[in-house]
Amino acid sequence: MRRLPRLLLGIGTLALTGAAALAAAPALPGTPWTLNLGAEFPGAKGRLAVDPATGGCAFTVTADFSAGGAYVGAFKDFSTPLNLKSLRFQVKTPARTVAVRITDGVGQVHQHYRSVDARDSWREVVVDSFGTQQGGVHWGGYNDGLFRPPVTQVAVLVQKGDAPQPVFETEIKELTLDAANALSKLPPLSCFVEPGREVAFEWTAALPPRPGELAYEIRSYADTVESSGEATVDAAGRVRLRATFSQGYHEIQFPKTGNLYPIVALSPFAGTPDPFFCIDGALGTLEGRPAMRDALLRILKRCGIGTARERIVWTALEPKPGDWNWGFGQDADTLRRDYQRLGLKVMDVFHTAPEWTGAADPKWAPYPRDLLATAKSWAEISRRWSPVWSGLEVWNEPEGCFGGFFPGDQEAALTKVISHTLKANGVATPVVGGVLCGAFPDPELIRTYFDNHILDDCDVFSFHSYWPPAITEHLVAGLRAMMRGHRNADLPLWITECGRPWKRGIARPLLSEDWQSAMEIVMKGVDARACGVAGYFPFVYAYYEEVGTDSNFGMMDRDVTPLRSMAAYAFSVSRLAGLDYLGDLGPLPPELVKARVFADPARQTAVVVLYSGRPDPMTVPDLKVPGARFQAMDGSALVPDAGGRLALTGGMAYLTCPLSALADRIDETVLAAGLWKQARAHVPPPRQAKPVVFRFDSSAWKHVNLGYWVENPQAVDFVVDAFNLGAEPVEVAPVLELPKGARLLAAPAATVRVGAKAVQSLRFSVDLTACLREAGTVRIGLADRHGQATGISLPLLSRTYKTPAVTVPRLPAGQVLNPADITAALASAGWLDTRGDHRWNWVGWEGVMDKRPPMEAKLRVFWSPDALTVQLLVTDKVLFQPFTESGMWNGDSVQMAFQNRPDGRVRSEFSELIAGLTPGGPMLWLGFREVPTPPCRMTASTLQVTRLDDRCLYTITVKASEVGLKLAAGNRLGFSLLINNNDGAGRVGWLEWGGGIGASKNPPDYRELVLGE
């Protein structure tokens, strides 16, 4: 008797058999097989004949490529996605190969090829690894070759040219799918329920459930089992479960099917949302399905989150002047109307200007040059969308790549244009300026924004932070200190991006990452509120796997259901909305890092946020607060034991008590308390919104984010354009503010008339020789005596100012440095004298750990005609590097920058790499190259790392050809190096030899190497 085809289904597998002679074999799951002729490649013809007696396990595909086409195949969809483990079948075909397509849970298609050449005999095809990073092809979805279950479609197909004749048959039999059963998804809104009220859930199963397969557990935020049971199946085959949840986060887990359903039991928010609690929605970018977007918006409203951040892609919105595409992207106009319909607000951000505004290059010159056309455009945009706006952010992270690494004067000019445009059109939307990425170690970089009077035309100043909660207080205090002395220095601050990623590639984070992400997002919000920050936008609401990194920032999972971060943030909204910060609770046991005290406006009830800084389970001693009631960070009840000890999981808890119970225990002298009072005392002045905007014409200048390069100090010629945005002509009286030693060579007339809606160029020439001889940076200011424009400040950089050079020896031909023997390396010659001008400097990251940790380093550099070899010995007790590629700087790593200086002059272009010992081994990543190329892994250069006790020897051989180094005796190289430090709790700073890498990308701060004999 011939072997029967079979289908393997379910955990433990269920075999279903059938043959042409036996009727009514159970069908394969999913839709019936359908014929696909590859319509995107017209011309193919074909037929599909499925043997009904086999339940879809046997079929014949006839392909006819005589008139063209590319492929013909049989396709099967799974309406309830399948947890497919493998697919196998027997095939007979004259084609040399068959292709198997697997479409994963995010819509990425993985196509595998199997050689068969089975014209006269049957051959077995097995596909049991679905990712295509190591073979095959992929497209759609994230298009990275990484398979993300479950499977939504499978296909078997043949291709044109694979058989001797254009018309041929391919027979398939004994097709088996080895799959675990799976249940359907829950609608996102059904994951948010009322505490204490019974809820009915319903699913469909991909396969007929087997006995015991629907056993479930309900688990808590702390991952403890709360209850268990078995779901039922009704007459229609629907899986049903009824349950009641206490307040907090829960998970319904079906261990046999692998399904997990998060449940947030929290009453709907009542009253007016607190404007502090916002979120970076990014739905216009990350979620295009109308039903899912509607559910996500309704969840925000239910949670009391009244504002979400979205993005305006100006280049897509108005590709030509007046040619409006309001539905760009994921239907941007409808999305904003949906927000408005539900009573929600949008804080929009934009960057990158359309080419017609004069923006020369979206990467290196992204700002608009025609500010009159810019004003006209944003007048129209604001007329349409301002009713839904709670703010408009001007340019995202301008000091970085989005701003082309320009100094802050360019964003400041654009901010003034937006400020005047909104005011002139009666739009009351707050203007949000700054939008800095949060790298504040270099005050000179930030100073340029403030010296260009950006605060005069902002209602809010914003920044981003992806650092641990402990840094938030230092960030706010540091920024306030840099604002001091400027008009409107106490204006509100918003943190408009702030997140903690988890490892990409899976639908939901691992439990430890889920806890960590939730703790950091929520506690940063607590600290931000305590420091007087007025708006907080966690990044990011929707599921988001960042391209080029290992990070997923989503607070919702791939199925649009909540992670612990979303649940914990929602509870923090309900618990802290409307409360004032009073100070910190003390004294505290060593198990707690801090305890922020908040109170209601009537000062009757206190809510204390307890923070341990570690999300894993721990015990907190009795805090001895009379009448205290405790809740976990998800809102679930915490009951102390008989000794008053509290079991804490997640890193945070809430203590609620009468305010009187905390008498004499609130410290109002902490830094945050002063920042809170400063913010609350602010009286907002009206924006300047002056009709004339001065904008430095940077088109002929090279730059970094610290300033513009001066080529000829004896005669520095520059142009400032005066744009009159008003409807009436005006006269300006330009006056330069020159540094000591500068000489004015030429200037425009004392007064200059600028017509209505017109621009007038102001031309200047100055001699900066004496200034730049004494300093690497000087600033030139321009003001208007008539008060029609706010002033500007231009940071100008010397190409010749630098520290003394260091001569490095040539590595003798045939000699190789021993990267494995630290003792031998130390005993050998060539280590640099790192004292005096060439000492190592410690830089605390964003205000944390300003004091140098117990960390030391030794350095030596050699060159040969084809490579620069750097050997670095680092003493550091902990080697922590879980990151890869461009993210390695977050962990223990080395960053190096190079610049060819054949004439001894500093230039704008530079090369920069990162070296680290990653979980996958030593890695070199090239982030910048003097001749611009996309960032990439370095393959010709090498990194070798040897670890001995608390010492780590890095041997980095940088191939000249890979970086573009010009290596010959007597040549000069700009060179800088830093060593990042992270002991597992976040990057705290770096040890640097030279500068121009960590605080800002600034080649003048590099050391200089001379290649010796």
Tab-separated table of C-alpha atoms in Angstrom, residues 811-812 814-820 825 828-829 860-862 869-871 944 953-957:
chain	number	residue	atom	x	y	z
A	811	LEU	CA	56.104	50.134	12.724
A	812	PRO	CA	59.096	48.248	11.292
A	814	GLY	CA	57.281	42.571	9.419
A	815	GLN	CA	56.770	43.554	13.072
A	816	VAL	CA	53.370	42.768	14.575
A	817	LEU	CA	52.170	43.980	17.962
A	818	ASN	CA	51.266	41.109	20.265
A	819	PRO	CA	47.594	41.646	21.145
A	820	ALA	CA	47.367	38.657	23.509
A	825	ALA	CA	52.833	44.865	25.793
A	828	SER	CA	57.594	47.221	25.344
A	829	ALA	CA	58.205	50.749	24.077
A	860	ARG	CA	50.476	54.004	21.840
A	861	VAL	CA	50.167	54.549	18.091
A	862	PHE	CA	52.206	53.182	15.190
A	869	THR	CA	47.734	50.648	14.620
A	870	VAL	CA	46.447	51.861	17.972
A	871	GLN	CA	47.025	49.895	21.155
A	944	GLN	CA	41.627	42.258	18.969
A	953	LEU	CA	44.020	45.563	25.878
A	954	TYR	CA	42.497	46.834	22.621
A	955	THR	CA	44.617	46.416	19.498
A	956	ILE	CA	42.989	48.290	16.629
A	957	THR	CA	44.499	48.095	13.164
